[in-house]
Short mmCIF file of C-alpha atoms and ligand atoms in Angstrom, two decimals:
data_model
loop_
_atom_site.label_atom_id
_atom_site.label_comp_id
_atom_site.label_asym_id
_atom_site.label_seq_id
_atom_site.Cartn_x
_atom_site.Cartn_y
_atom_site.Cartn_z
CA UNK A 1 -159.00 -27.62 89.89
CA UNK A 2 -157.88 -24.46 89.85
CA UNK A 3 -156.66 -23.11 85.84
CA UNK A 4 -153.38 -21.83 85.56
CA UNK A 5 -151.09 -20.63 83.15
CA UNK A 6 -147.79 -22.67 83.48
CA UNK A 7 -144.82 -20.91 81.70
CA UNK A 8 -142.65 -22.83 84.22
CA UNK A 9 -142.56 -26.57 84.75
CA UNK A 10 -141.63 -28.78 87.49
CA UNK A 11 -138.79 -29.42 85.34
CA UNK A 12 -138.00 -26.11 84.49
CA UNK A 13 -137.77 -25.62 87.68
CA UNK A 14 -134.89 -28.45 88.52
CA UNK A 15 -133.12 -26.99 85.90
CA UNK A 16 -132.57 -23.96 87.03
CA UNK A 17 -131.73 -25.57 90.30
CA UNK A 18 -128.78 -27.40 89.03
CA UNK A 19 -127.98 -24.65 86.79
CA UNK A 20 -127.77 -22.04 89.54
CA UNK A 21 -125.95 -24.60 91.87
CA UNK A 22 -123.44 -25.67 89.73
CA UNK A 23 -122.66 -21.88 88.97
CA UNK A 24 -122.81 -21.17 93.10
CA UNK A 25 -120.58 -23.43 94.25
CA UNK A 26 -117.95 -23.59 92.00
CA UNK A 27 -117.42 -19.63 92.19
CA UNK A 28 -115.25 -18.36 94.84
CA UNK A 29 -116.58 -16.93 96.61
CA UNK A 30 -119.72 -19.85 96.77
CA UNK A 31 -123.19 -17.97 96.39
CA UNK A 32 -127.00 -18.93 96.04
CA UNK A 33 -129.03 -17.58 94.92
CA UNK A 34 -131.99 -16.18 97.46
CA UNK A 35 -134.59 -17.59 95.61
CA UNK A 36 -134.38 -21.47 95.96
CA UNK A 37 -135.38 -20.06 100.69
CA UNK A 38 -139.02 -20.55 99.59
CA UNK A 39 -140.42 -24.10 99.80
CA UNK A 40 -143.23 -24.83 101.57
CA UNK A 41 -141.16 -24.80 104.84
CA UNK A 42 -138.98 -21.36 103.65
CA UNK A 43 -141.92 -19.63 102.53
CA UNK A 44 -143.94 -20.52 106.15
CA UNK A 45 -140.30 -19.49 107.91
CA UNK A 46 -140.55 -15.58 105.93
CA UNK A 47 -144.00 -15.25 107.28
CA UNK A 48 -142.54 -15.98 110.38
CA UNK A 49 -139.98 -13.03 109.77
CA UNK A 50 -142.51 -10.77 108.97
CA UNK A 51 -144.08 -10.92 112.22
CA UNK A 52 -140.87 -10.29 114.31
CA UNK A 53 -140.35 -7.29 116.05
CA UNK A 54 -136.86 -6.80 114.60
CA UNK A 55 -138.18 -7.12 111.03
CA UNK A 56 -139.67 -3.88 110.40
CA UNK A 57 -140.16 -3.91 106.32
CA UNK A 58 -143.31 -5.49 106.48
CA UNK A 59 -144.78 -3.00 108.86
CA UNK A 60 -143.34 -0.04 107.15
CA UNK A 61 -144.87 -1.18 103.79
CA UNK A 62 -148.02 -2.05 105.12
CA UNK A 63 -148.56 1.43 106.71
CA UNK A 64 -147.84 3.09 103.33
CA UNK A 65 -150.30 0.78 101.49
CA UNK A 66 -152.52 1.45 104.25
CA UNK A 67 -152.80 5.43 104.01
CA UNK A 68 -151.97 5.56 100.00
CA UNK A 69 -154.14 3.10 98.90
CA UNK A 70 -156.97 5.23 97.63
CA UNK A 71 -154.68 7.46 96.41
CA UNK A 72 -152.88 5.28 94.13
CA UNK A 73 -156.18 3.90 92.79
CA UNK A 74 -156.96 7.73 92.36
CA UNK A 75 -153.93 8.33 90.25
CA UNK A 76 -153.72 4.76 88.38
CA UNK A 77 -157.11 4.24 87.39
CA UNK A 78 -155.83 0.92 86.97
CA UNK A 79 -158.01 -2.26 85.24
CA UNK A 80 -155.76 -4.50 85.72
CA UNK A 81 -153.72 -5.43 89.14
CA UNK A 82 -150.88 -7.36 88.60
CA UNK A 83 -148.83 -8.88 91.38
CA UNK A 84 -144.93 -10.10 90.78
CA UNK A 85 -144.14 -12.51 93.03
CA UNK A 86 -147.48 -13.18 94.73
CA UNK A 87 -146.56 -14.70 97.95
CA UNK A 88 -149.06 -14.27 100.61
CA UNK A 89 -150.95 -11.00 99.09
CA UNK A 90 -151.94 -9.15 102.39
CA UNK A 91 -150.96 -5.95 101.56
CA UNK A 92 -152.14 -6.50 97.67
CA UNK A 93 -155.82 -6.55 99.31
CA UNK A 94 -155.27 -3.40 100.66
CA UNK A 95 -154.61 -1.82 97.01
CA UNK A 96 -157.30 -4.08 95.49
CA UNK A 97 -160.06 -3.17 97.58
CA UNK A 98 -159.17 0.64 96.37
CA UNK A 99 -159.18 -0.34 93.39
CA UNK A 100 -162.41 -1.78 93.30
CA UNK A 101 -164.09 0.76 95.34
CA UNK A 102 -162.88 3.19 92.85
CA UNK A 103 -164.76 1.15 89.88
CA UNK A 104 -161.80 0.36 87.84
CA UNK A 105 -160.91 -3.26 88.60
CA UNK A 106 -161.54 -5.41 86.01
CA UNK A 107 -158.59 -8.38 86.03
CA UNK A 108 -155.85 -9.45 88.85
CA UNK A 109 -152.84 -11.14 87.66
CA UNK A 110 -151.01 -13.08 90.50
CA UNK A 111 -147.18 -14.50 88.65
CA UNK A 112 -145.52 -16.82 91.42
CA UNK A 113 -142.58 -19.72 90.77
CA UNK A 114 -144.90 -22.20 92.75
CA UNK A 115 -147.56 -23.39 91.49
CA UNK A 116 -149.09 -24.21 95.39
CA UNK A 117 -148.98 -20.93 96.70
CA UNK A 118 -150.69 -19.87 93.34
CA UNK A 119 -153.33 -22.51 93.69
CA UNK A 120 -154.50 -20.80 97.57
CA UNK A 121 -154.05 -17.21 96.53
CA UNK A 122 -156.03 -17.30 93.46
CA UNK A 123 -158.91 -19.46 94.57
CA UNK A 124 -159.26 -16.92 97.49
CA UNK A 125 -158.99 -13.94 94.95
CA UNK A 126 -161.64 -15.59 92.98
CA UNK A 127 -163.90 -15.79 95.88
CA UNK A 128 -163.23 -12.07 97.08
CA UNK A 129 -162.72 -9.68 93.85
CA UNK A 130 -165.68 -11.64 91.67
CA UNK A 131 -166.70 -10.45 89.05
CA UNK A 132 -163.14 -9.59 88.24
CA UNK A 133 -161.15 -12.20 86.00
CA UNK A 134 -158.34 -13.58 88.07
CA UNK A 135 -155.26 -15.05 86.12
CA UNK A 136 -152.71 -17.73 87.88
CA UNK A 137 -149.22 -17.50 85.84
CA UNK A 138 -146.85 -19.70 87.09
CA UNK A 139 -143.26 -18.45 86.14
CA UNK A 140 -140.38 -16.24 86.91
CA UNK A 141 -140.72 -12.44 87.25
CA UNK A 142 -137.02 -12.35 85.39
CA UNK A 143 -138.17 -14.73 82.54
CA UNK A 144 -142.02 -14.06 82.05
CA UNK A 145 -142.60 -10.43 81.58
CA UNK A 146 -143.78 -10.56 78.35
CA UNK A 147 -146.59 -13.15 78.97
CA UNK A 148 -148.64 -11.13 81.15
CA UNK A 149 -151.63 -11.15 80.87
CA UNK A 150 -154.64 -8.19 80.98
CA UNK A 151 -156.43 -5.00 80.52
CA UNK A 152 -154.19 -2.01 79.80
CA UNK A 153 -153.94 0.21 82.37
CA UNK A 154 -152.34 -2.60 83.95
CA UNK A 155 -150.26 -1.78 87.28
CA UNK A 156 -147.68 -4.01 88.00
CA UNK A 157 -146.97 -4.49 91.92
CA UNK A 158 -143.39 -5.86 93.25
CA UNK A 159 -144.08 -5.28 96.84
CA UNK A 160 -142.09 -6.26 99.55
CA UNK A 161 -138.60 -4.47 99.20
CA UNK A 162 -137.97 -8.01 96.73
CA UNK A 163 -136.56 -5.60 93.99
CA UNK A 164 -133.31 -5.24 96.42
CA UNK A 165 -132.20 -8.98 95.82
CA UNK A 166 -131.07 -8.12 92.37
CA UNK A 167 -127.48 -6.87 92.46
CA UNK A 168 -127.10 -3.15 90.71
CA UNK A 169 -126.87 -4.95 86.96
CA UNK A 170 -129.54 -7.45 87.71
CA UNK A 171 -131.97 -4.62 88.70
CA UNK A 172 -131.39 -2.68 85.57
CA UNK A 173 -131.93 -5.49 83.08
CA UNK A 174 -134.98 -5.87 85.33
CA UNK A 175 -136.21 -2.66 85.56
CA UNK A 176 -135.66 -2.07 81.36
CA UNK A 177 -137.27 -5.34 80.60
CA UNK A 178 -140.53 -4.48 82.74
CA UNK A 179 -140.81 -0.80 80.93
CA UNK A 180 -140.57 -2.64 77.71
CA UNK A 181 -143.02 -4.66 78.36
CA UNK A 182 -145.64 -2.34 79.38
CA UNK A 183 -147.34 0.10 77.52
CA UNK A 184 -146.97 3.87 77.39
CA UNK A 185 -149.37 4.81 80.26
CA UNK A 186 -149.22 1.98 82.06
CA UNK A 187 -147.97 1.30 86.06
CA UNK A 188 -145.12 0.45 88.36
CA UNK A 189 -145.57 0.45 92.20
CA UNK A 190 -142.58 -0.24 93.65
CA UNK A 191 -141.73 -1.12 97.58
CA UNK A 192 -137.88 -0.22 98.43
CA UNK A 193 -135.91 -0.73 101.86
CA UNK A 194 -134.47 2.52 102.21
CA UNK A 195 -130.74 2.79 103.75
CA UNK A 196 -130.45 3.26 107.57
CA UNK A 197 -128.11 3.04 110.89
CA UNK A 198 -126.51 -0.65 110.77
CA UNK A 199 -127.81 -2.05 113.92
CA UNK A 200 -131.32 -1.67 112.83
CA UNK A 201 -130.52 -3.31 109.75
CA UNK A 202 -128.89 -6.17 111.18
CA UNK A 203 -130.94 -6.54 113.92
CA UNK A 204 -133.69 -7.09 110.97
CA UNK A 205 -131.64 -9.59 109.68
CA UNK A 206 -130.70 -11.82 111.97
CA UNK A 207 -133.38 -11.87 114.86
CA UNK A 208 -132.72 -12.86 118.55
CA UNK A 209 -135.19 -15.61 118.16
CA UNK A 210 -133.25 -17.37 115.13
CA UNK A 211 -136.14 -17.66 112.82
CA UNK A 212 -134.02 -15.73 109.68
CA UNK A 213 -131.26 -18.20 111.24
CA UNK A 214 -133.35 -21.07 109.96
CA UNK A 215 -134.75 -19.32 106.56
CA UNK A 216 -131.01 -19.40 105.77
CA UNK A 217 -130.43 -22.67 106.69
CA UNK A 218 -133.18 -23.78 104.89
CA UNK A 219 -131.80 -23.21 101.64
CA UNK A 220 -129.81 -26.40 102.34
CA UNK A 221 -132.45 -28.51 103.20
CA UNK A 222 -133.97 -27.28 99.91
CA UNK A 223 -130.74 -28.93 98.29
CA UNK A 224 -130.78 -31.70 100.25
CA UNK A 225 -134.46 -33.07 99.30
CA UNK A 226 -134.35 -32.16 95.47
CA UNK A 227 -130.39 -32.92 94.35
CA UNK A 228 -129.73 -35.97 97.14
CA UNK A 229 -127.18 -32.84 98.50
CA UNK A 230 -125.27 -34.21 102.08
CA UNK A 231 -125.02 -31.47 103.46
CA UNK A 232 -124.85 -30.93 107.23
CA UNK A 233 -127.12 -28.58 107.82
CA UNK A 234 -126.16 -28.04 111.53
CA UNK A 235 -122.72 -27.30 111.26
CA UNK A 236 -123.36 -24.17 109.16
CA UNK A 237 -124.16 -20.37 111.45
CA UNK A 238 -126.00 -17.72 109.75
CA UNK A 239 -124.06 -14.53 109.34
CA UNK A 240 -125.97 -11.46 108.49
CA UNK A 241 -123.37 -8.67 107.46
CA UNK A 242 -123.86 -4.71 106.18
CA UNK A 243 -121.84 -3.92 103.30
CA UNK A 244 -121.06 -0.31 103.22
CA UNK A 245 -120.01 0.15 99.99
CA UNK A 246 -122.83 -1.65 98.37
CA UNK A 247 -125.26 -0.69 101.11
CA UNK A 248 -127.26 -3.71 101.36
CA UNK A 249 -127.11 -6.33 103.68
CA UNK A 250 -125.72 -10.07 102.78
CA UNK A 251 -126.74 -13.14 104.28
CA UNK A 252 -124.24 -15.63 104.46
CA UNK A 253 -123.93 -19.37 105.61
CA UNK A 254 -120.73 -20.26 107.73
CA UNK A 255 -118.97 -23.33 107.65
CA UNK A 256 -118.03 -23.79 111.07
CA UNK A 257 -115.49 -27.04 109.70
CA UNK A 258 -113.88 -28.38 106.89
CA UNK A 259 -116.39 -30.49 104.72
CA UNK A 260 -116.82 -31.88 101.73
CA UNK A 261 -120.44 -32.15 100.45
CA UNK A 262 -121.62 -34.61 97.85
CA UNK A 263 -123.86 -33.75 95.48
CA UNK A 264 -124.44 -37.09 93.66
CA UNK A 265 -127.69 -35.67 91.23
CA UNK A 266 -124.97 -33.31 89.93
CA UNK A 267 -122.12 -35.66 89.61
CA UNK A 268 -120.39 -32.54 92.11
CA UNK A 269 -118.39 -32.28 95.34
CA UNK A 270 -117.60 -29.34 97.05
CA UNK A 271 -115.37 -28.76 99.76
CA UNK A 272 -116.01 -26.25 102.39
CA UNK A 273 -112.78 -24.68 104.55
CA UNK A 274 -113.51 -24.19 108.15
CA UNK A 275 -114.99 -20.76 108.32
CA UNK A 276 -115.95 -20.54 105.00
CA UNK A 277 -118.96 -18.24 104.18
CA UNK A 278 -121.31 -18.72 100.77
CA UNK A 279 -123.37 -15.74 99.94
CA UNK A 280 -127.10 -16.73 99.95
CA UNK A 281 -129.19 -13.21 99.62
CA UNK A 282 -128.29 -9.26 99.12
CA UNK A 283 -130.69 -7.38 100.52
CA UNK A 284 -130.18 -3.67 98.80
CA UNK A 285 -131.00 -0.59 100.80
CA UNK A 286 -131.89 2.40 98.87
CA UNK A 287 -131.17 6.09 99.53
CA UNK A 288 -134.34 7.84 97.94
CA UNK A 289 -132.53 9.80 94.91
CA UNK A 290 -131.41 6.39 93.71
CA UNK A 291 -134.49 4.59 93.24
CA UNK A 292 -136.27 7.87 91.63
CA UNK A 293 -132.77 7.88 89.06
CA UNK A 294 -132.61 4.06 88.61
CA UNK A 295 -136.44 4.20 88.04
CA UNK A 296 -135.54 7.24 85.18
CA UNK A 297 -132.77 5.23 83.79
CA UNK A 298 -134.92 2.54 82.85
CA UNK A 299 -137.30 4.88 81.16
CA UNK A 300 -140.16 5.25 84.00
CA UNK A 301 -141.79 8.92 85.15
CA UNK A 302 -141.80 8.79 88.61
CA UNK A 303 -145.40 10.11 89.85
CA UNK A 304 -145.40 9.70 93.56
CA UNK A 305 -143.11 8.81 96.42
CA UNK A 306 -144.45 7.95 99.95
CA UNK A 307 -142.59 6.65 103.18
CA UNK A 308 -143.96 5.63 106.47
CA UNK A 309 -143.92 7.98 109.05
CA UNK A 310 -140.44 6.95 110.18
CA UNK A 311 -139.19 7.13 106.95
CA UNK A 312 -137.86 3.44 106.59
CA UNK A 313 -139.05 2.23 103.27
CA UNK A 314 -140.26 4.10 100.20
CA UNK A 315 -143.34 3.05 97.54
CA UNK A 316 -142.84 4.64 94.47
CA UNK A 317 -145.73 4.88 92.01
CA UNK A 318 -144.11 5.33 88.38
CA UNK A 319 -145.27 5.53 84.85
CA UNK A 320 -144.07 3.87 81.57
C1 AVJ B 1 -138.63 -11.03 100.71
C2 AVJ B 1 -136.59 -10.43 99.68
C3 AVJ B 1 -137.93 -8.75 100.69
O1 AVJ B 1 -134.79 -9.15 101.64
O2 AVJ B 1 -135.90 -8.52 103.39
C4 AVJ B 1 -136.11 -11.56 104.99
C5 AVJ B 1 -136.27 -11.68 102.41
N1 AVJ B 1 -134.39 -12.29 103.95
N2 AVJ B 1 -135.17 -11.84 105.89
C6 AVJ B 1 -135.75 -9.26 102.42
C7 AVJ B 1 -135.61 -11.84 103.75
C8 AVJ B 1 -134.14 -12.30 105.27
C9 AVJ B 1 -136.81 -10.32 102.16
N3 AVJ B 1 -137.47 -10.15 100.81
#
């Protein structure tokens, strides 16, 4: 058995569910939020993504990590690595094996909503970081900040461009919360999607094969299995849309006829118009001057900025 910290419970967890669900779908317009995509299926469907040809963040990200990785060990020092939102970890091993070729890494702190993908990632950190203490938290990077464990310096890692599903007021509170709950001295490194020509963007977002098709989707089979939700998953189209004004990209979920869905665990029913489309992910796009002035804002000293060579997403290295 592997130990982990639970801050979040299975219950917790259906909670929030409902909670978010009921709020969703009885807005107009109906949202989701982006982060009830990864079950086991959503979360194998986003690895999927990453590999796609149209889906360049991953790439871009990984090519920074790959050059800068030394160099961010260099100018961290850190003792403690800890990852927000662990997911998979590739591009994490790429900073922790500068890390610990540098001599500083002491502790690795992997904080993930599900406890399964936990269970894999720290077993295999165990085996490849030893003798460095590895920590499992299960719980949410908006809740949990405060119950992070490890050695100070400690850098915290949100990889992935992730920080760009929090709408502008989200990502403050975010942001303000994190610097408060690190010490003077201690580390942000930050991956941002930077802002670029529309058809790349929505290219990335809605692929010719149809696998980001069927991450959206997912989100209703998610509903279906854990709230007894009716809903015909078929008869809804992804839509992948650039908003100008808020430059980021929204994922939506069509409604291609009138329906009402039941939602019996919720006592709810919600009718759907023909045409319909519920928001279920912003994807924010940065220009560079932003992130180093929303990073400021919430009291961080931006140390470093890299981009990959084709300048389409930004790692920012800050200090608190
Ligand atoms: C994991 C949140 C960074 O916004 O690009 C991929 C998720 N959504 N394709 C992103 C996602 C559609 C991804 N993040």
């Amino acid at each position: 058995m592997t130990d982990l910290t639970v801050h979040l419970t299975r219950d917790d967890v259906v909670r929030g569910l409902r909670s978010d669900v009921l709020t969703g779908l009885t807005a107009t317009p109906k949202t989701l939020p982006p982060k009830w995509f990864y079950d086991a299926r959503g979360s194998e469907l986003f690895e999927e993504i990453t590999r796609l040809e149209e889906y360049y963040p991953t790439r871009a990200e990984r090519e920074v990590l790959t050059d800068r990785a030394g160099e961010i060990a260099g100018l961290s020092s850190a003792r403690t690595l800890v990852e927000l939102g662990s997911g998979s970890s590739e591009k994490t091993r790429l900073l922790l094996d500068a890390l610990r070729d540098r001599g500083t890494l002491r502790e690795i702190v992997a904080l993930d909503v599900s406890e399964a993908a936990l269970t894999s990632s720290v077993e295999f950190l165990r085996s490849a970081y030893a003798p460095a203490a590895v920590h499992g938290v299960v719980g949410d990077f908006t809740q949990h900040l405060a119950l992070l464990p490890g050695a100070a310096p400690r850098m915290v890692v949100f990889l992935g461009g992730t920080i760009g599903n929090f709408v502008p007021v989200e990502r403050a509170k975010f942001l303000s919360a994190l610097r408060d709950n690190l010490a003077p001295g201690e580390w942000l490194l930050l991956g941002t999607d930077l802002a670029k020509d529309r058809d790349t963007l929505v290219r990335a977002y809605d692929d010719a094969d149809g696998v980001t098709a069927e991450f959206n989707r997912n989100v209703l089979h998610v509903l279906n299995r854990e709230l007894a939700a009716d809903f015909d998953v078929a008869a809804f189209e992804h839509v992948a849309v650039w908003n100008e004004e808020e430059e980021r990209i929204e994922m939506r979920l069509r409604a291609t006829r009138a329906m009402r869905v039941r939602i019996p665990a919720m006592n709810l029913e919600v009718d759907f118009a023909e045409g319909e489309e519920m928001r279920t992910e912003v994807s924010s796009k940065f220009q560079p001057d932003r992130v180093a002035s929303e990073l400021a804002d919430a009291g961080f000293a931006l140390t470093k900025w890299w981009t990959d060579k084709l300048g389409r997403f930004g790692v920012s290295l800050s200090q608190a």
